[in-house]
Amino acid sequence: MPQQEIVVIGGGIIGCSIALRLAKLGASVTLLEKDRIGREASWAAAGMLGPHSEASGPDPFFDLCIRSRDLYAGFAAELREDSGVDAGYRNDGGFFVALEPHESLDAARWSGWQIDSGLELQQVSSSDLRSHEPEISDQIHSAISIPGDHQVDNRLLMTALEIAILRAGVKVVRHCEVASLELKNNRVSAVLSHDARFDCEAVVHAAGCWSSVLLKQIGLAIDVVPAHGQMLSVRGPHLNHVVHSNDCYLVPRADGRLLIGATVEYQGFRKTVTAGAIHSLLTSAMRLVPSIQNAQLVEWWSGLRPDTRDHQPLLGPAGPDGLFLATGHFRNGILLAPITAELISSAIMSGKPASDLGPFRADRFLVKRAG
Ligand code: FAD
Ligand code: GLY
């Protein structure tokens, strides 16, 4: 049987993870990236794998996040095997810390239903927390331990993925901006850049927060908008786990850096890092860990999360035959990469999208006109 020709648009974590899975299933895959591989949102992220701390309720999105978290140990081991790069996957959990009584009430909203459903979250006392994390302020009001949240070093993961896709035979074309899709008889037949044409039978659209441009060209009015996130890192204070509060999160890296994030701002495609945002993140972080006052500043950066109207991803077939969306992962694209790759690759290769894609299909945003 001839190999299926598939083009993946976008070399972030989503496009690369799908390309890897498709190549391993035997497809002929070309990945087109307008810049360098993995240097946009997937580089900017904090790498938290936080289905529990990001959950808004017991819904299909929570289930998807849990399934992806459960795939992560295997995904990280596979990438280490394929690339020789260890992406720093850790399954040692995290804490949410409330500094004020009203923050404990907010925490009860996202954690209460999980505790009631028997999930592993637990209230911990200030002294228990400080026995795990001696550098946390002694001024805390309450804390919750979240053993089921994990983490990975997303920059190392992108380095590993780039090596892995090349070794798996994916044809990677960097600095190639896709300008349009060619359709024949309501089926995608080619992807066009300004100076090249890539004939194909299927297209995976994984262009992150830039995804809407091509969708609008083919009459699909689906918004994916950039949600700007600013972050910084410092060196000095030592944490053993990811720590969240209402105002910021702190993520320790194996090399001794502590990441502090992040803003969520809707201001178009601007990626400026502002003094005001860094000041506010540092102020929040120092309330949690006072020794950050004396920390060495290492780096500041920002990225654009691909957000949708309901903040949930767009997954599966949409519009013309052969087009598959894998975008809109907003705050959870690092977490959701393994399950996205598995669901999208098996939908393309089997020709039958799994029913679990149902809640995330683009149809939910497409207005049906009467008559
Ligand atoms: P991207 O990584 O942005 O990749 C899209 C790629 O498509 C880009 O490389 C772009 O250049 C390319 N592209 C776009 N248009 C075209 C075109 N026309 N032709 C060719 N190529 C094109 N998620 C988590 O799970 N955990 C976290 O802790 C976390 N923290 C975050 C912190 C911050 C500050 C930010 C900004 C995000 C965070 N996220 C986190 C979210 C996560 O980073 C994103 O959901 C994820 O990276 C999205 O991956 P992607 O591949 O869809 O997008
Ligand atoms: N998931 C963390 C963030 O998007 O900032």
Tab-separated table of C-alpha atoms and ligand atoms in Angstrom:
chain	number	residue	atom	x	y	z
A	1	MET	CA	0.000	0.000	0.000
A	2	PRO	CA	1.416	3.504	-0.822
A	3	GLN	CA	2.305	5.593	2.196
A	4	GLN	CA	-0.192	8.306	3.108
A	5	GLU	CA	1.304	11.793	2.478
A	6	ILE	CA	0.545	14.034	5.441
A	7	VAL	CA	1.566	17.650	6.004
A	8	VAL	CA	1.720	19.019	9.561
A	9	ILE	CA	1.581	22.824	9.824
A	10	GLY	CA	3.427	24.133	12.900
A	11	GLY	CA	6.493	22.870	14.728
A	12	GLY	CA	5.401	23.429	18.331
A	13	ILE	CA	4.873	20.613	20.817
A	14	ILE	CA	1.520	19.723	19.259
A	15	GLY	CA	2.669	19.522	15.629
A	16	CYS	CA	5.897	17.691	16.526
A	17	SER	CA	4.181	15.137	18.799
A	18	ILE	CA	1.616	14.340	16.113
A	19	ALA	CA	4.294	14.141	13.395
A	20	LEU	CA	6.275	11.672	15.513
A	21	ARG	CA	3.260	9.434	16.112
A	22	LEU	CA	2.197	9.530	12.430
A	23	ALA	CA	5.720	8.684	11.224
A	24	LYS	CA	5.883	5.753	13.633
A	25	LEU	CA	2.535	4.527	12.283
A	26	GLY	CA	4.060	4.435	8.797
A	27	ALA	CA	2.893	7.687	7.188
A	28	SER	CA	5.097	9.911	5.054
A	29	VAL	CA	5.129	13.154	7.057
A	30	THR	CA	6.312	16.655	6.161
A	31	LEU	CA	6.330	19.253	8.938
A	32	LEU	CA	6.338	22.931	7.941
A	33	GLU	CA	7.439	25.540	10.487
A	34	LYS	CA	7.545	29.263	9.764
A	35	ASP	CA	10.509	29.839	12.068
A	36	ARG	CA	12.524	27.402	14.208
A	37	ILE	CA	11.121	24.253	15.813
A	38	GLY	CA	9.554	24.723	19.246
A	39	ARG	CA	10.432	28.371	19.840
A	40	GLU	CA	6.961	29.817	20.404
A	41	ALA	CA	4.476	28.940	23.192
A	42	SER	CA	6.053	25.508	23.625
A	43	TRP	CA	9.364	27.148	24.544
A	44	ALA	CA	7.812	29.834	26.743
A	45	ALA	CA	5.800	27.425	28.916
A	46	ALA	CA	6.476	26.388	32.495
A	47	GLY	CA	6.096	22.654	31.820
A	48	MET	CA	3.552	21.958	34.547
A	49	LEU	CA	1.479	18.849	33.909
A	50	GLY	CA	-1.379	19.970	36.109
A	51	PRO	CA	-4.710	18.283	35.432
A	52	HIS	CA	-5.793	18.849	39.049
A	53	SER	CA	-4.734	22.453	39.506
A	54	GLU	CA	-6.090	23.486	36.069
A	55	ALA	CA	-9.433	21.654	36.405
A	56	SER	CA	-12.689	23.548	36.351
A	57	GLY	CA	-14.990	20.572	36.977
A	58	PRO	CA	-15.606	16.883	36.342
A	59	ASP	CA	-15.948	17.144	32.571
A	60	PRO	CA	-14.461	15.614	29.381
A	61	PHE	CA	-11.660	18.186	29.492
A	62	PHE	CA	-10.580	17.025	32.955
A	63	ASP	CA	-10.674	13.393	31.731
A	64	LEU	CA	-8.555	14.319	28.689
A	65	CYS	CA	-5.986	16.037	30.920
A	66	ILE	CA	-5.795	13.038	33.269
A	67	ARG	CA	-5.369	10.634	30.347
A	68	SER	CA	-2.545	12.730	28.938
A	69	ARG	CA	-0.836	13.043	32.336
A	70	ASP	CA	-0.985	9.246	32.558
A	71	LEU	CA	0.756	8.933	29.178
A	72	TYR	CA	3.605	11.269	30.150
A	73	ALA	CA	6.038	8.886	31.839
A	74	GLY	CA	5.948	6.685	28.710
A	75	PHE	CA	6.150	9.675	26.357
A	76	ALA	CA	9.224	11.082	28.163
A	77	ALA	CA	10.894	7.639	28.203
A	78	GLU	CA	10.178	7.159	24.476
A	79	LEU	CA	11.717	10.553	23.670
A	80	ARG	CA	14.769	9.801	25.805
A	81	GLU	CA	15.198	6.535	23.909
A	82	ASP	CA	14.644	8.185	20.500
A	83	SER	CA	16.782	11.289	21.044
A	84	GLY	CA	19.179	10.669	23.927
A	85	VAL	CA	17.752	13.786	25.665
A	86	ASP	CA	16.183	13.492	29.119
A	87	ALA	CA	13.317	16.004	29.306
A	88	GLY	CA	13.269	16.099	33.096
A	89	TYR	CA	9.871	14.487	33.671
A	90	ARG	CA	9.024	14.489	37.399
A	91	ASN	CA	5.994	13.036	39.127
A	92	ASP	CA	6.506	14.493	42.582
A	93	GLY	CA	3.352	16.625	42.765
A	94	GLY	CA	2.765	20.179	43.865
A	95	PHE	CA	1.090	22.442	46.411
A	96	PHE	CA	-1.471	25.210	46.262
A	97	VAL	CA	-0.866	27.850	48.919
A	98	ALA	CA	-3.484	30.358	50.142
A	99	LEU	CA	-2.064	33.416	51.892
A	100	GLU	CA	-5.452	34.968	52.758
A	101	PRO	CA	-8.786	33.467	53.909
A	102	HIS	CA	-10.522	34.470	50.648
A	103	GLU	CA	-7.855	32.559	48.687
A	104	SER	CA	-8.718	29.418	50.688
A	105	LEU	CA	-12.318	29.878	49.545
A	106	ASP	CA	-11.187	30.195	45.905
A	107	ALA	CA	-9.108	27.028	46.317
A	108	ALA	CA	-12.104	25.188	47.753
A	109	ARG	CA	-13.920	25.902	44.464
A	110	TRP	CA	-11.434	24.063	42.223
A	111	SER	CA	-10.332	21.458	44.741
A	112	GLY	CA	-13.574	20.745	46.664
A	113	TRP	CA	-15.228	18.582	44.002
A	114	GLN	CA	-11.981	16.689	43.475
A	115	ILE	CA	-11.591	15.921	47.189
A	116	ASP	CA	-15.301	14.923	47.319
A	117	SER	CA	-14.760	12.560	44.350
A	118	GLY	CA	-11.964	10.784	46.215
A	119	LEU	CA	-9.114	12.217	44.170
A	120	GLU	CA	-5.824	12.440	46.004
A	121	LEU	CA	-5.833	16.149	46.916
A	122	GLN	CA	-5.392	16.905	50.608
A	123	GLN	CA	-5.495	19.898	52.957
A	124	VAL	CA	-2.123	20.249	54.667
A	125	SER	CA	-1.163	22.370	57.666
A	126	SER	CA	1.330	25.209	57.459
A	127	SER	CA	3.894	23.190	59.437
A	128	ASP	CA	3.474	20.134	57.182
A	129	LEU	CA	3.928	22.312	54.122
A	130	ARG	CA	7.051	23.919	55.578
A	131	SER	CA	8.504	20.507	56.379
A	132	HIS	CA	8.343	19.785	52.609
A	133	GLU	CA	9.175	23.333	51.535
A	134	PRO	CA	11.195	25.156	54.225
A	135	GLU	CA	11.504	28.359	52.135
A	136	ILE	CA	7.738	28.996	51.968
A	137	SER	CA	6.519	31.953	54.059
A	138	ASP	CA	5.309	31.226	57.593
A	139	GLN	CA	2.399	33.619	56.921
A	140	ILE	CA	0.270	31.173	54.946
A	141	HIS	CA	-3.425	30.643	55.679
A	142	SER	CA	-3.891	27.131	54.247
A	143	ALA	CA	-2.440	24.731	51.687
A	144	ILE	CA	-3.467	21.792	49.538
A	145	SER	CA	-1.142	19.046	48.368
A	146	ILE	CA	-1.654	17.912	44.767
A	147	PRO	CA	0.317	14.676	44.294
A	148	GLY	CA	-1.220	13.987	40.870
A	149	ASP	CA	0.254	17.077	39.195
A	150	HIS	CA	3.565	16.369	37.459
A	151	GLN	CA	6.098	18.416	35.482
A	152	VAL	CA	8.547	18.318	32.589
A	153	ASP	CA	11.224	20.681	31.264
A	154	ASN	CA	9.408	21.791	28.110
A	155	ARG	CA	12.525	23.298	26.463
A	156	LEU	CA	14.424	20.012	26.840
A	157	LEU	CA	11.311	18.219	25.622
A	158	MET	CA	11.249	20.330	22.443
A	159	THR	CA	14.957	19.597	21.862
A	160	ALA	CA	14.207	15.883	22.278
A	161	LEU	CA	11.171	16.034	19.977
A	162	GLU	CA	13.093	17.795	17.201
A	163	ILE	CA	15.755	15.076	17.239
A	164	ALA	CA	13.136	12.314	17.520
A	165	ILE	CA	11.036	13.456	14.544
A	166	LEU	CA	14.110	13.736	12.324
A	167	ARG	CA	15.244	10.253	13.341
A	168	ALA	CA	11.729	8.911	12.702
A	169	GLY	CA	11.971	10.161	9.109
A	170	VAL	CA	9.770	13.278	9.293
A	171	LYS	CA	10.801	15.787	6.601
A	172	VAL	CA	11.200	19.013	8.556
A	173	VAL	CA	11.089	22.284	6.609
A	174	ARG	CA	12.039	25.244	8.814
A	175	HIS	CA	11.474	28.908	7.871
A	176	CYS	CA	8.556	27.837	5.671
A	177	GLU	CA	5.404	29.841	6.351
A	178	VAL	CA	2.242	28.229	5.042
A	179	ALA	CA	0.246	30.781	3.048
A	180	SER	CA	-2.777	28.760	1.910
A	181	LEU	CA	-4.419	25.378	1.453
A	182	GLU	CA	-5.415	24.057	-1.954
A	183	LEU	CA	-8.786	22.268	-2.096
A	184	LYS	CA	-10.123	19.971	-4.848
A	185	ASN	CA	-13.699	18.646	-4.673
A	186	ASN	CA	-13.931	19.762	-1.036
A	187	ARG	CA	-10.794	17.822	-0.097
A	188	VAL	CA	-7.354	19.214	0.785
A	189	SER	CA	-4.920	18.436	-1.996
A	190	ALA	CA	-1.873	20.606	-1.212
A	191	VAL	CA	-0.347	23.063	1.223
A	192	LEU	CA	1.240	26.163	-0.321
A	193	SER	CA	3.954	28.400	1.049
A	194	HIS	CA	5.115	31.549	-0.742
A	195	ASP	CA	7.526	29.569	-2.927
A	196	ALA	CA	6.734	25.873	-2.552
A	197	ARG	CA	3.909	23.396	-2.884
A	198	PHE	CA	3.431	20.232	-0.809
A	199	ASP	CA	0.923	17.740	-2.282
A	200	CYS	CA	-0.798	15.672	0.379
A	201	GLU	CA	-3.811	13.581	1.317
A	202	ALA	CA	-4.219	14.970	4.839
A	203	VAL	CA	-3.229	18.141	6.692
A	204	VAL	CA	-2.803	18.586	10.439
A	205	HIS	CA	-3.252	22.229	11.359
A	206	ALA	CA	-1.219	22.822	14.535
A	207	ALA	CA	-0.219	26.453	14.078
A	208	GLY	CA	-0.944	27.496	17.691
A	209	CYS	CA	-2.304	31.001	18.155
A	210	TRP	CA	-1.822	31.719	14.419
A	211	SER	CA	-4.289	28.994	13.412
A	212	SER	CA	-7.275	31.218	12.553
A	213	VAL	CA	-5.629	32.863	9.539
A	214	LEU	CA	-5.695	29.736	7.350
A	215	LEU	CA	-9.074	28.627	8.712
A	216	LYS	CA	-10.690	31.927	7.725
A	217	GLN	CA	-9.256	31.645	4.204
A	218	ILE	CA	-11.239	28.448	3.687
A	219	GLY	CA	-14.406	29.879	5.246
A	220	LEU	CA	-14.113	28.408	8.747
A	221	ALA	CA	-14.819	31.262	11.161
A	222	ILE	CA	-13.161	29.743	14.213
A	223	ASP	CA	-11.266	32.013	16.581
A	224	VAL	CA	-7.955	30.990	18.057
A	225	VAL	CA	-6.531	34.042	19.824
A	226	PRO	CA	-3.163	34.756	21.466
A	227	ALA	CA	-3.167	34.893	25.293
A	228	HIS	CA	0.111	36.545	26.217
A	229	GLY	CA	2.002	34.999	29.128
A	230	GLN	CA	5.025	36.668	30.706
A	231	MET	CA	7.465	34.797	32.962
A	232	LEU	CA	10.887	35.080	34.537
A	233	SER	CA	13.404	32.852	36.269
A	234	VAL	CA	15.692	33.393	39.256
A	235	ARG	CA	18.435	31.405	40.931
A	236	GLY	CA	18.945	30.985	44.675
A	237	PRO	CA	15.841	29.867	46.552
A	238	HIS	CA	15.266	26.118	46.580
A	239	LEU	CA	11.841	24.486	46.195
A	240	ASN	CA	11.218	20.751	45.904
A	241	HIS	CA	7.800	20.973	44.195
A	242	VAL	CA	5.693	23.190	41.973
A	243	VAL	CA	3.914	25.748	44.179
A	244	HIS	CA	0.844	27.717	43.083
A	245	SER	CA	-0.993	30.618	44.617
A	246	ASN	CA	-3.862	32.695	43.276
A	247	ASP	CA	-1.408	35.203	41.795
A	248	CYS	CA	1.547	33.181	40.519
A	249	TYR	CA	3.206	29.801	40.273
A	250	LEU	CA	6.765	28.714	41.050
A	251	VAL	CA	8.412	25.851	39.166
A	252	PRO	CA	11.827	24.500	40.265
A	253	ARG	CA	14.133	23.244	37.511
A	254	ALA	CA	16.815	20.576	37.965
A	255	ASP	CA	19.574	23.103	37.123
A	256	GLY	CA	18.670	25.255	40.153
A	257	ARG	CA	16.523	27.872	38.382
A	258	LEU	CA	13.118	28.770	39.789
A	259	LEU	CA	10.537	29.771	37.158
A	260	ILE	CA	7.944	32.367	38.155
A	261	GLY	CA	4.812	32.742	36.040
A	262	ALA	CA	2.680	33.951	34.484
A	263	THR	CA	0.425	36.698	33.201
A	264	VAL	CA	-2.586	36.049	30.935
A	265	GLU	CA	-3.179	39.098	28.693
A	266	TYR	CA	-5.249	39.597	25.553
A	267	GLN	CA	-3.466	42.232	23.462
A	268	GLY	CA	-2.952	40.697	20.052
A	269	PHE	CA	0.336	39.190	18.915
A	270	ARG	CA	2.603	41.555	20.907
A	271	LYS	CA	5.233	39.698	22.947
A	272	THR	CA	6.826	42.585	24.865
A	273	VAL	CA	7.959	41.734	28.384
A	274	THR	CA	6.960	44.666	30.594
A	275	ALA	CA	8.493	46.016	33.795
A	276	GLY	CA	5.006	46.131	35.331
A	277	ALA	CA	4.338	42.426	34.757
A	278	ILE	CA	7.746	41.362	36.077
A	279	HIS	CA	7.276	43.622	39.125
A	280	SER	CA	3.888	42.132	39.863
A	281	LEU	CA	5.054	38.509	39.413
A	282	LEU	CA	8.047	39.133	41.689
A	283	THR	CA	5.875	40.802	44.336
A	284	SER	CA	3.513	37.793	44.382
A	285	ALA	CA	6.398	35.320	44.378
A	286	MET	CA	8.175	37.057	47.279
A	287	ARG	CA	5.011	36.834	49.391
A	288	LEU	CA	5.177	33.037	48.918
A	289	VAL	CA	8.948	32.637	49.202
A	290	PRO	CA	10.518	35.666	50.936
A	291	SER	CA	14.096	34.610	50.050
A	292	ILE	CA	13.350	35.447	46.390
A	293	GLN	CA	14.213	38.994	47.541
A	294	ASN	CA	17.908	38.034	47.344
A	295	ALA	CA	17.702	35.773	44.300
A	296	GLN	CA	19.751	36.325	41.153
A	297	LEU	CA	17.618	37.305	38.140
A	298	VAL	CA	18.348	34.879	35.286
A	299	GLU	CA	15.941	35.474	32.390
A	300	TRP	CA	12.577	36.915	31.406
A	301	TRP	CA	10.479	35.953	28.402
A	302	SER	CA	6.961	35.580	27.107
A	303	GLY	CA	4.847	33.491	24.761
A	304	LEU	CA	1.420	33.381	23.165
A	305	ARG	CA	-0.980	30.670	24.325
A	306	PRO	CA	-3.479	29.573	21.652
A	307	ASP	CA	-6.875	30.248	23.248
A	308	THR	CA	-10.422	29.481	22.083
A	309	ARG	CA	-13.798	30.881	23.106
A	310	ASP	CA	-14.368	28.139	25.704
A	311	HIS	CA	-10.642	27.761	26.551
A	312	GLN	CA	-10.691	24.145	25.384
A	313	PRO	CA	-8.742	22.682	22.456
A	314	LEU	CA	-9.914	22.172	18.876
A	315	LEU	CA	-9.266	18.564	17.913
A	316	GLY	CA	-10.247	16.443	14.934
A	317	PRO	CA	-11.635	16.837	11.426
A	318	ALA	CA	-13.062	20.200	10.326
A	319	GLY	CA	-14.191	21.732	7.038
A	320	PRO	CA	-12.875	20.046	3.883
A	321	ASP	CA	-12.075	16.319	3.911
A	322	GLY	CA	-8.536	15.577	4.998
A	323	LEU	CA	-8.155	18.605	7.280
A	324	PHE	CA	-7.566	17.898	10.981
A	325	LEU	CA	-7.269	20.558	13.668
A	326	ALA	CA	-4.954	20.229	16.655
A	327	THR	CA	-4.843	23.667	18.197
A	328	GLY	CA	-6.279	25.915	20.930
A	329	HIS	CA	-4.595	24.117	23.832
A	330	PHE	CA	-4.420	27.406	25.776
A	331	ARG	CA	-2.841	26.794	29.235
A	332	ASN	CA	-2.376	23.044	28.828
A	333	GLY	CA	-0.626	22.276	25.545
A	334	ILE	CA	2.438	20.742	27.189
A	335	LEU	CA	0.221	18.499	29.310
A	336	LEU	CA	-2.083	17.582	26.413
A	337	ALA	CA	0.560	16.781	23.772
A	338	PRO	CA	0.677	12.963	24.201
A	339	ILE	CA	-3.090	12.415	24.151
A	340	THR	CA	-3.530	14.884	21.273
A	341	ALA	CA	-0.895	13.022	19.257
A	342	GLU	CA	-2.514	9.682	19.962
A	343	LEU	CA	-6.088	10.770	19.122
A	344	ILE	CA	-5.240	12.777	15.990
A	345	SER	CA	-2.839	10.221	14.519
A	346	SER	CA	-5.235	7.353	15.030
A	347	ALA	CA	-8.142	9.395	13.555
A	348	ILE	CA	-6.074	10.054	10.416
A	349	MET	CA	-4.627	6.579	10.002
A	350	SER	CA	-7.825	4.652	10.801
A	351	GLY	CA	-10.148	7.064	8.985
A	352	LYS	CA	-12.463	6.963	12.044
A	353	PRO	CA	-12.151	9.763	14.584
A	354	ALA	CA	-12.487	8.378	18.127
A	355	SER	CA	-15.666	9.338	19.950
A	356	ASP	CA	-13.555	11.018	22.646
A	357	LEU	CA	-12.781	13.788	20.125
A	358	GLY	CA	-16.498	14.689	20.072
A	359	PRO	CA	-16.520	17.384	22.775
A	360	PHE	CA	-13.462	19.064	21.255
A	361	ARG	CA	-14.470	19.166	17.601
A	362	ALA	CA	-14.696	22.514	15.802
A	363	ASP	CA	-18.428	21.975	15.125
A	364	ARG	CA	-19.169	23.389	18.549
A	365	PHE	CA	-18.270	26.866	17.266
A	366	LEU	CA	-19.745	26.674	13.775
A	367	VAL	CA	-23.120	28.397	13.474
A	368	LYS	CA	-25.715	26.250	11.737
A	369	ARG	CA	-28.009	28.360	9.568
A	370	ALA	CA	-31.705	27.389	9.316
A	371	GLY	CA	-32.919	26.362	5.823
B	1	FAD	P1	3.223	26.717	19.548
B	1	FAD	O1	4.248	26.179	20.453
B	1	FAD	O2	3.015	28.194	19.567
B	1	FAD	O3	3.593	26.222	18.101
B	1	FAD	C1	2.893	26.629	16.949
B	1	FAD	C2	3.931	26.691	15.844
B	1	FAD	O4	3.270	26.947	14.607
B	1	FAD	C3	4.925	27.826	16.055
B	1	FAD	O5	6.236	27.302	16.078
B	1	FAD	C4	4.683	28.746	14.861
B	1	FAD	O6	5.863	29.377	14.421
B	1	FAD	C5	4.109	27.778	13.834
B	1	FAD	N1	3.297	28.421	12.804
B	1	FAD	C6	2.274	29.301	12.995
B	1	FAD	N2	1.739	29.665	11.810
B	1	FAD	C7	2.415	28.983	10.859
B	1	FAD	C8	2.327	28.944	9.433
B	1	FAD	N3	1.422	29.677	8.753
B	1	FAD	N4	3.197	28.158	8.757
B	1	FAD	C9	4.137	27.403	9.407
B	1	FAD	N5	4.255	27.426	10.770
B	1	FAD	C10	3.413	28.198	11.478
B	1	FAD	N6	1.018	24.428	29.069
B	1	FAD	C11	1.131	23.397	29.943
B	1	FAD	O7	0.622	22.305	29.694
B	1	FAD	N7	1.786	23.574	31.121
B	1	FAD	C12	2.345	24.759	31.467
B	1	FAD	O8	2.945	24.884	32.538
B	1	FAD	C13	2.229	25.842	30.582
B	1	FAD	N8	2.750	27.042	30.913
B	1	FAD	C14	2.676	28.072	30.030
B	1	FAD	C15	3.264	29.293	30.369
B	1	FAD	C16	3.281	30.333	29.444
B	1	FAD	C17	3.929	31.644	29.810
B	1	FAD	C18	2.708	30.142	28.166
B	1	FAD	C19	2.749	31.241	27.144
B	1	FAD	C20	2.093	28.937	27.840
B	1	FAD	C21	2.060	27.904	28.775
B	1	FAD	N9	1.444	26.682	28.506
B	1	FAD	C22	1.551	25.633	29.363
B	1	FAD	C23	0.662	26.507	27.290
B	1	FAD	C24	1.472	25.797	26.203
B	1	FAD	O9	2.714	26.431	26.064
B	1	FAD	C25	0.712	25.835	24.876
B	1	FAD	O10	-0.613	25.370	25.028
B	1	FAD	C26	1.422	24.939	23.856
B	1	FAD	O11	2.781	25.250	23.776
B	1	FAD	C27	0.766	25.080	22.494
B	1	FAD	O12	1.541	24.332	21.588
B	1	FAD	P2	1.367	24.532	20.036
B	1	FAD	O13	2.288	23.568	19.375
B	1	FAD	O14	-0.092	24.487	19.690
B	1	FAD	O15	1.781	26.054	19.791
B	2	GLY	N1	-0.466	26.514	32.550
B	2	GLY	C1	0.215	27.672	32.997
B	2	GLY	C2	0.103	28.828	32.102
B	2	GLY	O1	-0.424	28.719	31.020
B	2	GLY	O2	0.539	29.895	32.478
